[in-house]
mmCIF file of C-alpha atoms and ligand atoms in Angstrom:
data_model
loop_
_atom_site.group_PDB
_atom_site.id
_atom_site.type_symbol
_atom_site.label_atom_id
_atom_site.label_comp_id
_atom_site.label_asym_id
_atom_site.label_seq_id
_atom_site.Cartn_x
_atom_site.Cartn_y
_atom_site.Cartn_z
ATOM 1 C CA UNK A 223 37.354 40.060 20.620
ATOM 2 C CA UNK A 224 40.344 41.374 22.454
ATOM 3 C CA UNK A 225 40.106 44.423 24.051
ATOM 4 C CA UNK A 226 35.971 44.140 23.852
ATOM 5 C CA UNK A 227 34.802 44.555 27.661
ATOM 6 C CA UNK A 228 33.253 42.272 29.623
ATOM 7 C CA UNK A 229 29.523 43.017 29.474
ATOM 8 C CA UNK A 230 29.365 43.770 25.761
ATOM 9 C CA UNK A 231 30.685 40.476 24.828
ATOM 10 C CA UNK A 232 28.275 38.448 27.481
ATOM 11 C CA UNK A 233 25.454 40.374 25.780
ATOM 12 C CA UNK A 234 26.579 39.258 22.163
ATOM 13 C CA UNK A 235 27.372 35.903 23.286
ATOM 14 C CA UNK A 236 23.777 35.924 24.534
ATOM 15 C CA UNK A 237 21.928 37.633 21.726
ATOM 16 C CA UNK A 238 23.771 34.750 19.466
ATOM 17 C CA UNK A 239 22.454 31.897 21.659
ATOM 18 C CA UNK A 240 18.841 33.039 21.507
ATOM 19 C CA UNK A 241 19.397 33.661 17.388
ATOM 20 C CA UNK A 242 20.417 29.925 17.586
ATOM 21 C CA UNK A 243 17.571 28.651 19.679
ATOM 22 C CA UNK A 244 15.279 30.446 17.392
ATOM 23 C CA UNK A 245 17.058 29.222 14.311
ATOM 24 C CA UNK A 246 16.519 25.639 15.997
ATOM 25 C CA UNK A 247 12.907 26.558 16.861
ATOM 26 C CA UNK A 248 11.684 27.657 13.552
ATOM 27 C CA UNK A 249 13.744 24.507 11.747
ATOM 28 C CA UNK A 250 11.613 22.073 13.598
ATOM 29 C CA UNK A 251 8.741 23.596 13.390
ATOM 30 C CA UNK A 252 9.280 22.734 9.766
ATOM 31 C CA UNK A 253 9.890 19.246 10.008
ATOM 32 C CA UNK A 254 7.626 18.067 12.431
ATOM 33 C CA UNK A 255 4.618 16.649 12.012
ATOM 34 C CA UNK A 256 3.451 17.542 15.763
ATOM 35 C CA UNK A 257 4.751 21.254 15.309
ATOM 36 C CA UNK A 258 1.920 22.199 12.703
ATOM 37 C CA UNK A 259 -0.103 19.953 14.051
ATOM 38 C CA UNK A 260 -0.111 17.529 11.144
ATOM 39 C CA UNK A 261 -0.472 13.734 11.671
ATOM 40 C CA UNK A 262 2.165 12.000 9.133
ATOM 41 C CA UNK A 263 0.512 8.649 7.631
ATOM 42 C CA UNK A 264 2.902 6.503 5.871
ATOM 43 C CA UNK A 265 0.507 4.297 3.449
ATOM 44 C CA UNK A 266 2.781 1.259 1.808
ATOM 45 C CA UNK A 267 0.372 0.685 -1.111
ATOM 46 C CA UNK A 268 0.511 -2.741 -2.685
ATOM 47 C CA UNK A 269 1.043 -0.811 -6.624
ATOM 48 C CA UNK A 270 -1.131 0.185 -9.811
ATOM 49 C CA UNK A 271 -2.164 -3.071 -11.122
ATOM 50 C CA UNK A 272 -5.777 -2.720 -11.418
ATOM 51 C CA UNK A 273 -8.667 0.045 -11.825
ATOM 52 C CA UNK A 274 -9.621 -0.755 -8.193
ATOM 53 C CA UNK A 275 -5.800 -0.093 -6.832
ATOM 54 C CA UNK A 276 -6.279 3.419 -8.468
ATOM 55 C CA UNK A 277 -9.840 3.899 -7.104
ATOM 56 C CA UNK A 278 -8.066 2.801 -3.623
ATOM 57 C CA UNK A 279 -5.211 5.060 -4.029
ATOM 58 C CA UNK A 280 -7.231 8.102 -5.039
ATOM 59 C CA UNK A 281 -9.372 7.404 -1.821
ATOM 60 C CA UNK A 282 -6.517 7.997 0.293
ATOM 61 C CA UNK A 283 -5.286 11.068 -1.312
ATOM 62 C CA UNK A 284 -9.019 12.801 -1.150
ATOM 63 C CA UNK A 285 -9.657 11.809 2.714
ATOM 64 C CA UNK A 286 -5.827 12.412 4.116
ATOM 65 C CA UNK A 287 -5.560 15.323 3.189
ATOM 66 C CA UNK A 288 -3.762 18.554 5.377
ATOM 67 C CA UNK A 289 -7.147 20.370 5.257
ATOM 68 C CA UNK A 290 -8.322 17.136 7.578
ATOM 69 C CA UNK A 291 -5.021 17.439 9.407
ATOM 70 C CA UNK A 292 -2.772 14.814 8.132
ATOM 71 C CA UNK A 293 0.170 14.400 5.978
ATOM 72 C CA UNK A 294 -0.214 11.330 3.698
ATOM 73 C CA UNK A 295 3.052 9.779 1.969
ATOM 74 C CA UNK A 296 2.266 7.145 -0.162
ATOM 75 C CA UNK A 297 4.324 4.570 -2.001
ATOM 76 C CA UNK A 298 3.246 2.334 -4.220
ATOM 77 C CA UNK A 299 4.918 -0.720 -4.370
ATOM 78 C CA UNK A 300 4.406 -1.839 -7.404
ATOM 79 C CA UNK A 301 4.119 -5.890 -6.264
ATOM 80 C CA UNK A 302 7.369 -5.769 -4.926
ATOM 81 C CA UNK A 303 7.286 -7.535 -1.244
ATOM 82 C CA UNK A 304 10.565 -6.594 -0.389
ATOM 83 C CA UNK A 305 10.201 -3.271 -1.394
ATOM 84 C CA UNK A 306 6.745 -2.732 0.778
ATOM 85 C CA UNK A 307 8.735 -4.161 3.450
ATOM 86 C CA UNK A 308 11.799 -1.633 3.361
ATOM 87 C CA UNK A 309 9.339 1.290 2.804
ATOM 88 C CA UNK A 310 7.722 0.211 6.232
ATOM 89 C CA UNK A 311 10.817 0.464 8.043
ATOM 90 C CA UNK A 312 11.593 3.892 6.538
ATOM 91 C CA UNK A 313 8.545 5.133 7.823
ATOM 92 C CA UNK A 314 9.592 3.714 11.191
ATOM 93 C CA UNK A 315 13.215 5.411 11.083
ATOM 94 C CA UNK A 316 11.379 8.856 9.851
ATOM 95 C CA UNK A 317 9.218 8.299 12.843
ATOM 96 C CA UNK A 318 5.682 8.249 11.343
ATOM 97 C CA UNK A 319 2.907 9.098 13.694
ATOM 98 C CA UNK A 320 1.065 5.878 12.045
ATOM 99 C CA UNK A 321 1.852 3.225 9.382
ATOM 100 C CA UNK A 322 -1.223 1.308 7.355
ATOM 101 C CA UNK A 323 -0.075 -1.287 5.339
ATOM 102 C CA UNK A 324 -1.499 -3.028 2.396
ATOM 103 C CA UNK A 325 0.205 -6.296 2.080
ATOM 104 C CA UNK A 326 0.911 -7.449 -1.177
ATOM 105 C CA UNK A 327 1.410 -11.046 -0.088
ATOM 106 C CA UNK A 328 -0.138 -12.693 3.587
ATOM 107 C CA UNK A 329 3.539 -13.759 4.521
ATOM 108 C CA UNK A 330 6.591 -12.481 5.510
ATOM 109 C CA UNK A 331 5.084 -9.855 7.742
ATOM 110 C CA UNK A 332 6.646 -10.971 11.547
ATOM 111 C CA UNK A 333 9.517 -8.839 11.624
ATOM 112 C CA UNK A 334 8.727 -5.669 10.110
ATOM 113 C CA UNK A 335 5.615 -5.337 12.236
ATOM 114 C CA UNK A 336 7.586 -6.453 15.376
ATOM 115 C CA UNK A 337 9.865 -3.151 14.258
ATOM 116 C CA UNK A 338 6.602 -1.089 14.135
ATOM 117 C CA UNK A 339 5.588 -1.663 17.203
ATOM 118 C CA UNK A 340 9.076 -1.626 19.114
ATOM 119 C CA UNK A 341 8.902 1.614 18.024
ATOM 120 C CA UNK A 342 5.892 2.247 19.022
ATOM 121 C CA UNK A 343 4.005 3.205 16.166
ATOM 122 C CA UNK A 344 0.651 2.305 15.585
ATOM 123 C CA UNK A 345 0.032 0.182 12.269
ATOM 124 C CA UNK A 346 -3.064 -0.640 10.462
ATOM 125 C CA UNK A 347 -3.346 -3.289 8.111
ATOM 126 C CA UNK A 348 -5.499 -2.144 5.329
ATOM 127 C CA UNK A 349 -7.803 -3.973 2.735
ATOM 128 C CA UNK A 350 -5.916 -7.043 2.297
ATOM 129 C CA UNK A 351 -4.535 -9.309 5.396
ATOM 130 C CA UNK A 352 -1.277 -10.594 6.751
ATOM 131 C CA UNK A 353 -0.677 -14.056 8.121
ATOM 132 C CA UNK A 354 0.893 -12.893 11.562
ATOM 133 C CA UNK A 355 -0.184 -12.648 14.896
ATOM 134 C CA UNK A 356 -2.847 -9.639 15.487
ATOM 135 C CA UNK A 357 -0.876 -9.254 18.452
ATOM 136 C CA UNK A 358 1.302 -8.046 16.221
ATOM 137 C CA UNK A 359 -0.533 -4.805 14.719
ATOM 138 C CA UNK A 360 -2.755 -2.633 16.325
ATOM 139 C CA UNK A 361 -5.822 -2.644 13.845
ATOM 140 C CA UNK A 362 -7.090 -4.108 10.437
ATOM 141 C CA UNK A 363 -9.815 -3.079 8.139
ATOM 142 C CA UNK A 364 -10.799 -4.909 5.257
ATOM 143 C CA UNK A 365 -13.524 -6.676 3.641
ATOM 144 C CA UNK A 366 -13.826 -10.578 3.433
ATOM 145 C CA UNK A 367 -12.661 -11.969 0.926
ATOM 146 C CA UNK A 368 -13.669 -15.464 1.701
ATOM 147 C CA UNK A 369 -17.627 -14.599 1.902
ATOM 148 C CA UNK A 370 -16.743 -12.627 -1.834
ATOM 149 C CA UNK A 371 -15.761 -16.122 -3.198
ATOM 150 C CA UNK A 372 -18.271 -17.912 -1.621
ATOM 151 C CA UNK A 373 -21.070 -15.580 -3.128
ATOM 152 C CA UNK A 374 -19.426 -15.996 -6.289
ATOM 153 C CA UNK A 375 -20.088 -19.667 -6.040
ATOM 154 C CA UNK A 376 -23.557 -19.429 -4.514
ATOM 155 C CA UNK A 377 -24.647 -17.373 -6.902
ATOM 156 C CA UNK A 378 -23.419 -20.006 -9.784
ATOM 157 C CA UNK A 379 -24.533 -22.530 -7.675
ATOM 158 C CA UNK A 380 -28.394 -20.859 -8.166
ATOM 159 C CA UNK A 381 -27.867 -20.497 -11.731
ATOM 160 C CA UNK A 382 -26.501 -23.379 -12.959
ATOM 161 C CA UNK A 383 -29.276 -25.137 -10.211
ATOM 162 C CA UNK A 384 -28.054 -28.962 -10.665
ATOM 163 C CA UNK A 385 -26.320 -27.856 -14.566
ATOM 164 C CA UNK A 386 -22.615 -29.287 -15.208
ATOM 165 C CA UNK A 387 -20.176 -27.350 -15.558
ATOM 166 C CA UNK A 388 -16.881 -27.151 -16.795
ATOM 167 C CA UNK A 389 -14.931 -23.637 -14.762
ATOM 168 C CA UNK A 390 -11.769 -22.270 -15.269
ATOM 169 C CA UNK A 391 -10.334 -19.738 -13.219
ATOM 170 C CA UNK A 392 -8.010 -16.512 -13.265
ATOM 171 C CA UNK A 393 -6.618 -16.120 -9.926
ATOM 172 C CA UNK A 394 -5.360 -12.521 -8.350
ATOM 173 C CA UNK A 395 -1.740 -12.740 -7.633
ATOM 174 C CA UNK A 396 -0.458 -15.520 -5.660
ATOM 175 C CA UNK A 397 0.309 -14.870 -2.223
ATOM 176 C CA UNK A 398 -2.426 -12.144 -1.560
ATOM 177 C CA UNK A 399 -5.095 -12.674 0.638
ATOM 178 C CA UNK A 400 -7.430 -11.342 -2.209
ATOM 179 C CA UNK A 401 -6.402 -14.138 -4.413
ATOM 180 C CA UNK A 402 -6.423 -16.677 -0.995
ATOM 181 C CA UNK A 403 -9.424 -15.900 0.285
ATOM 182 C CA UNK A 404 -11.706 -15.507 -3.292
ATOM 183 C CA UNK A 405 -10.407 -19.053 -4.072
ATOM 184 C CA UNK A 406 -11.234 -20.647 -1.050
ATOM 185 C CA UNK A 407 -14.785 -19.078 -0.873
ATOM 186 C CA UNK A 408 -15.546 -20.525 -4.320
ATOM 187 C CA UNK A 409 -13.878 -23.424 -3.674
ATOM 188 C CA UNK A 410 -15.763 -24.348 -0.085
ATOM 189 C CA UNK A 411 -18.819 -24.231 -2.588
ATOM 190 C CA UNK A 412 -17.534 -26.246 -5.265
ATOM 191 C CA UNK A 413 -17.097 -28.798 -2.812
ATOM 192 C CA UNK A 414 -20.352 -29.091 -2.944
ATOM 193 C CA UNK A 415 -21.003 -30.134 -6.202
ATOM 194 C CA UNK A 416 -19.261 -33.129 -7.729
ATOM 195 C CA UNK A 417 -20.804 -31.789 -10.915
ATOM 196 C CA UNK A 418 -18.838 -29.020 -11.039
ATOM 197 C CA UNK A 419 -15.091 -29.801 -12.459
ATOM 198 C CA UNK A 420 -12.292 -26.747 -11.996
ATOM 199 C CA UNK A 421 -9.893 -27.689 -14.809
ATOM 200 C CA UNK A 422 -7.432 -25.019 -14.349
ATOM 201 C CA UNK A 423 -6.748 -22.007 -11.850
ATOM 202 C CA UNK A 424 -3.877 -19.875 -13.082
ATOM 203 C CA UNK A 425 -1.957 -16.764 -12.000
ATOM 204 C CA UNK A 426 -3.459 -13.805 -14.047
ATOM 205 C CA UNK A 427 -1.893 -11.269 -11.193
ATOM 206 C CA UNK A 428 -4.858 -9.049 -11.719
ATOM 207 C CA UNK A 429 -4.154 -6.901 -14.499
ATOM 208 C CA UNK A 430 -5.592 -7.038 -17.651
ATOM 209 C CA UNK A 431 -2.733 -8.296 -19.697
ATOM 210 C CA UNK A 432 -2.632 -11.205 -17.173
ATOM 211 C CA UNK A 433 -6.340 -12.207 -17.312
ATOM 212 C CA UNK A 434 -5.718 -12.186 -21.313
ATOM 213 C CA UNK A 435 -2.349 -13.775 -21.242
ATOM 214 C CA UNK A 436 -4.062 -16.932 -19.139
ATOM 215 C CA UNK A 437 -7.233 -17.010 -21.071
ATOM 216 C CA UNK A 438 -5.389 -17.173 -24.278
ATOM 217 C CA UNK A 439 -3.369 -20.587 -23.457
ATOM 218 C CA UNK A 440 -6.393 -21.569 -21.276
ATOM 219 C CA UNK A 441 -8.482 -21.503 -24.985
ATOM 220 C CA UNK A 442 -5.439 -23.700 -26.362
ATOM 221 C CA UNK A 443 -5.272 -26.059 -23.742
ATOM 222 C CA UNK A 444 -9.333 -26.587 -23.106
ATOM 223 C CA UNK A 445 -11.105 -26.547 -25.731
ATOM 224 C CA UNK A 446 -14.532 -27.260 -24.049
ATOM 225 C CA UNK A 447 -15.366 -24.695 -20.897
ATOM 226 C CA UNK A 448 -18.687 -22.612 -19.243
ATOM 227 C CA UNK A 449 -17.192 -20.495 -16.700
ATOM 228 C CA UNK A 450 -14.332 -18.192 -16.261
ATOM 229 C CA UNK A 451 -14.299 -16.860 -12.962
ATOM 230 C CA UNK A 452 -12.044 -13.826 -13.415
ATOM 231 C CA UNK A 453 -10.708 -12.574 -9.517
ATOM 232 C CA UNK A 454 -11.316 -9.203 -10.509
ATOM 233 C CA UNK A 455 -12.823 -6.773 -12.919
ATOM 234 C CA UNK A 456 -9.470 -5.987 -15.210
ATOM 235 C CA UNK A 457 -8.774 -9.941 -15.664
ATOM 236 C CA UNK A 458 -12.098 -10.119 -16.807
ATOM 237 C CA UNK A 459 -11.547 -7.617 -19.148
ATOM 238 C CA UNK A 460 -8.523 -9.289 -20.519
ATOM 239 C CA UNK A 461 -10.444 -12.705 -20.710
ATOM 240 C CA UNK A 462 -12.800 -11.062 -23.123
ATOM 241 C CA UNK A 463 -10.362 -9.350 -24.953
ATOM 242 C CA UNK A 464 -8.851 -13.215 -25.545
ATOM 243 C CA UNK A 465 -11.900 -14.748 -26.212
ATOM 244 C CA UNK A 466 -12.997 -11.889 -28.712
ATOM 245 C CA UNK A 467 -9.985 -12.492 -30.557
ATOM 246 C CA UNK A 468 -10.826 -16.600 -30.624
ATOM 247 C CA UNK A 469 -14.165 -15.926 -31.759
ATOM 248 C CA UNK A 470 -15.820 -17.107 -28.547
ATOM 249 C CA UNK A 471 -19.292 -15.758 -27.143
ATOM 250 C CA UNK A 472 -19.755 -14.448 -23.016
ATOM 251 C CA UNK A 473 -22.833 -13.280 -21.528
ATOM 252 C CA UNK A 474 -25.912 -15.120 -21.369
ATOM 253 C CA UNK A 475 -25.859 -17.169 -24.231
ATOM 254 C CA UNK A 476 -22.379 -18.309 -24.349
ATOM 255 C CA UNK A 477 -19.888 -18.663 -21.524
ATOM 256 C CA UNK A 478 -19.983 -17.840 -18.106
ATOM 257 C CA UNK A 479 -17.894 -14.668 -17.170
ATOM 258 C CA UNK A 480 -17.829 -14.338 -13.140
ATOM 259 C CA UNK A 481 -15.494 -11.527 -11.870
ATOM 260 C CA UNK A 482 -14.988 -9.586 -8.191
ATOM 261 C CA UNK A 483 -14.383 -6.119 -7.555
ATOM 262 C CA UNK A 484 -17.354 -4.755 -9.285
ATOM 263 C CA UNK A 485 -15.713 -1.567 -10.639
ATOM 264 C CA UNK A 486 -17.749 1.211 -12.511
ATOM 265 C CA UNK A 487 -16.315 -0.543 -15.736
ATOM 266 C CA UNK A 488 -17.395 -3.764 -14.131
ATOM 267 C CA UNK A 489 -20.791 -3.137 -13.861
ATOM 268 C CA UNK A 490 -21.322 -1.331 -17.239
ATOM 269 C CA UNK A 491 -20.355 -5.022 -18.665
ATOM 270 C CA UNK A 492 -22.708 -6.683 -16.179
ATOM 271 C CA UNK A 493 -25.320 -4.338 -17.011
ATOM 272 C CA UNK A 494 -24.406 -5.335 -20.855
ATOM 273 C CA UNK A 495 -24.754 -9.074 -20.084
ATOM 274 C CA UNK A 496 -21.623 -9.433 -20.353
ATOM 275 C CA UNK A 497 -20.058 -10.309 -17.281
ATOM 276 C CA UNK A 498 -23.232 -12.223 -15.530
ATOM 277 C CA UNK A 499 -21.951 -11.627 -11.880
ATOM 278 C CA UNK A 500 -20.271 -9.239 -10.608
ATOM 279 C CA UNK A 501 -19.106 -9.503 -6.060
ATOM 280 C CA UNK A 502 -18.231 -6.246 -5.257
ATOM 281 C CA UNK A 503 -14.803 -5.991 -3.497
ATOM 282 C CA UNK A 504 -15.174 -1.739 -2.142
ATOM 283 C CA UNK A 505 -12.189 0.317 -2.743
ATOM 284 C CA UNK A 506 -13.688 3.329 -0.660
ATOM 285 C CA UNK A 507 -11.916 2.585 2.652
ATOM 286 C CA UNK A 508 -9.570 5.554 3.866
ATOM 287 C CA UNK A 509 -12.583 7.288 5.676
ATOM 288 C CA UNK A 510 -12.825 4.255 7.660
ATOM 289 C CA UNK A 511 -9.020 4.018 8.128
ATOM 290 C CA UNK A 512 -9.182 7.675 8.982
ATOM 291 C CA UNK A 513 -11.912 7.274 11.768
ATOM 292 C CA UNK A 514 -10.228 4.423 13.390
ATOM 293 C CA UNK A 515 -6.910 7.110 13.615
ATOM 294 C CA UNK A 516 -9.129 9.537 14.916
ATOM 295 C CA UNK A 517 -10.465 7.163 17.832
ATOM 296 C CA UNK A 518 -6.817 5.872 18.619
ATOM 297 C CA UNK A 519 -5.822 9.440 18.673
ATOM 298 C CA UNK A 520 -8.824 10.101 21.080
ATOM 299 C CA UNK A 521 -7.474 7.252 23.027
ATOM 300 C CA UNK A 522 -10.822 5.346 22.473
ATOM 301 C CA UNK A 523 -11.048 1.457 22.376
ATOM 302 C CA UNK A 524 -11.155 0.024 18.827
ATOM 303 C CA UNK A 525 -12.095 -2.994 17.578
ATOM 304 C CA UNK A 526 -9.179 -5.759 16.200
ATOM 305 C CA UNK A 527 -11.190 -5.678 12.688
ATOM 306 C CA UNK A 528 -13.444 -3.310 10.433
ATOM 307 C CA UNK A 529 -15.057 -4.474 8.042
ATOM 308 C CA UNK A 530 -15.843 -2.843 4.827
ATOM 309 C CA UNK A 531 -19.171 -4.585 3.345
ATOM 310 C CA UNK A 532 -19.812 -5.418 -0.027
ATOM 311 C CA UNK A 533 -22.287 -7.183 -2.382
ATOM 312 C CA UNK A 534 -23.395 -8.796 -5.588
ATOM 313 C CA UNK A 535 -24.862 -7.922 -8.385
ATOM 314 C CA UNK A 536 -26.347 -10.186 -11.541
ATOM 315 C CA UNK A 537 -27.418 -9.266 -15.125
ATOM 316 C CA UNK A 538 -30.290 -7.843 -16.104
ATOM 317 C CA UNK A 539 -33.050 -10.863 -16.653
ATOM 318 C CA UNK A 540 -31.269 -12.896 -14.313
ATOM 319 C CA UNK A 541 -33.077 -13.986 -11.288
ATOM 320 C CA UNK A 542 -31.557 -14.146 -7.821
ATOM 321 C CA UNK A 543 -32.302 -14.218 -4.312
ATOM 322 C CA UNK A 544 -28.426 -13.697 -3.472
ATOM 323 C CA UNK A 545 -27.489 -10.642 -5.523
ATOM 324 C CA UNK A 546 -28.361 -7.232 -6.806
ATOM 325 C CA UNK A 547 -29.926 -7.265 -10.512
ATOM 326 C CA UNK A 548 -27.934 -4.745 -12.147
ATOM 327 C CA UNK A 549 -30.068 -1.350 -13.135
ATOM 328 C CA UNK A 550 -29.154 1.853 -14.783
ATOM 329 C CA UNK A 551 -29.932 3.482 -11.367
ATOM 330 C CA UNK A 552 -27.335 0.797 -9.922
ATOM 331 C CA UNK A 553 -24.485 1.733 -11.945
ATOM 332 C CA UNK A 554 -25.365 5.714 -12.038
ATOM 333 C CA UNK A 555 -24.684 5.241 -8.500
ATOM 334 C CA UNK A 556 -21.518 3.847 -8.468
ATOM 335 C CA UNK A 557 -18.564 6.096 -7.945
ATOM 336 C CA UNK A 558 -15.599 4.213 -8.785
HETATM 337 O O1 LIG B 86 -6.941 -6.348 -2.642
HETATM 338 C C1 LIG B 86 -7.967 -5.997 -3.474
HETATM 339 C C2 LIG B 86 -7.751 -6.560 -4.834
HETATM 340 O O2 LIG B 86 -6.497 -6.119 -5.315
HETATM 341 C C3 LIG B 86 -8.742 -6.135 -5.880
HETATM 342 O O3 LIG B 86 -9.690 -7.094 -6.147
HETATM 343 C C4 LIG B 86 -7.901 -6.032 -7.096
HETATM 344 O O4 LIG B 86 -8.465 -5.372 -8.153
HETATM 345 C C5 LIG B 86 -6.678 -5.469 -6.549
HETATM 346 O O5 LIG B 86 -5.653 -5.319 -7.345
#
């Protein structure tokens, strides 16, 4: 520059600073979420394991979507806890604008969530529940998964009225609150009948393969059973496959096949008999996760807990005052 005079160089120096701040401007405008005006979501799904998880997953991707104004990442976790857990506090270095989380297990939640909200982030725990504080997260929605177990046992409490009964059951996977809260349900009813006798309740983790892997050694090891209560829809499935295979009748004359979730697939085999009750666990809940991000962002109150309803439904022929009897109409309606 020697030699250059003095006001040509200020202006150069000064035409490069603005080509910087410009440079600067237009690279952030790229990576933030506030610059175009996109809320980023960090979702920590709990994995793939079952047709519900997908139903789930494809919820979120339809309703978060940029059109709506958001910017949905998420990871699914495939079971792993310590995995969920070190996806959370990614999201929390990347600065999310909000971070749900679907716990694969209740415990081991106090830390990360004391991370979230040092850093201020609001977190919502979604579908299935942590055992923390609820000081500890700024929102849950979910349905209740205690009252799903507990109309699974009403409703064999009707049938059966006063009947014996021999039950085995094919839990979800230990730890979650699904698995938790469906057992205790059923089981505060069992307690009520000393006629009733549980001879087994085994991990089937909710996938298909599980529910068949269980029922197979549960055929070896009790010979004589009437109910299989199946925590969700693809155990089921795999508890039929297994008893298919060992030559033993479901439905309404043989054994008892109760399952949760109440899938499109689930229903077709209630509908068929097969499965004779069905409690409906409902995947459909990102619009509700999406409106409670919409009040926060609106700065309106919101409540601690959401909850997402569900019901029961029965095979056809079946009478009940407790649940739905399964119609064409019924399962035409259902969407996932
Ligand atoms: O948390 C919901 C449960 O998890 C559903 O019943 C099951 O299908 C899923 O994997």
């Amino acid at each position: 520059m020697a030699g250059m005079p003095k006001m040509k160089w200020r202006f150069f120096t000064m035409k490069k600073l603005l080509a910087l701040v410009l440079a600067l401007v237009m690279v952030l405008a790229a990576t933030s979420a506030f610059a175009d005006g996109l809320l980023k979501i960090g979702y920590v799904q709990v994995g793939h394991e079952s047709d519900w998880r997908m139903a789930n997953t494809q919820n979120y991707y339809d309703v978060f979507t940029e059109d709506a104004g958001f910017e949905l990442e998420l990871i699914d976790c495939d079971n792993d806890h310590a995995l969920q857990l070190a996806k959370v506090r990614e999201f929390v270095q990347k600065d999310f604008d909000y971070i749900v989380i679907d716990p694969i297990q209740t415990a081991g939640w106090d830390d990360v969530l004391k991370e979230v909200q040092e850093a201020g982030i609001p977190c919502i725990i979604a579908d299935r529940s942590v055992d923390a504080s609820s000081d500890l997260y700024t929102t849950a929605v979910g349905t209740n998964m205690t009252a799903e177990g507990e109309t699974a046992g009403k409703w064999l409490e009707e049938y059966l009225a006063g009947k014996a009964a021999k039950i085995l059951v094919i839990e979800g996977s230990t730890g979650s609150s699904a698995a938790i809260g469906r057992s205790e349900g059923f089981n505060n009813i069992a307690a009520n009948h000393p006629e009733w006798e549980i001879l087994a309740s085994q991990d089937g983790d909710f996938t298909q393969n599980g529910g068949q892997a269980v029922m197979e050694d549960f055929i070896k090891r009790f010979p004589e059973f009437d109910v299989v209560v199946c925590h969700n829809d693809n155990e089921a499935y795999g508890a039929m496959d297994a008893m298919d295979a060992a030559g033993i009748k479901y439905g309404v004359d043989g054994k008892i096949i109760i399952s949760f979730d109440a899938t499109k697939e689930g229903l077709t085999r209630t509908l068929a008999g097969q499965i004779l009750c069905n409690v409906e666990c409902n995947p459909i809940q990102a619009v509700i996760v999406m409106n409670v991000i919409k009040d926060i962002q609106d700065g309106k109150e919101i409540p601690k807990f959401t909850l997402v309803p569900d019901e029961g439904f029965c095979a056809p022929g079946i009478e009940s005052s407790l649940v739905t009897v399964m119609t064409d109409e019924v399962l035409a309606a259902r969407k996932y």
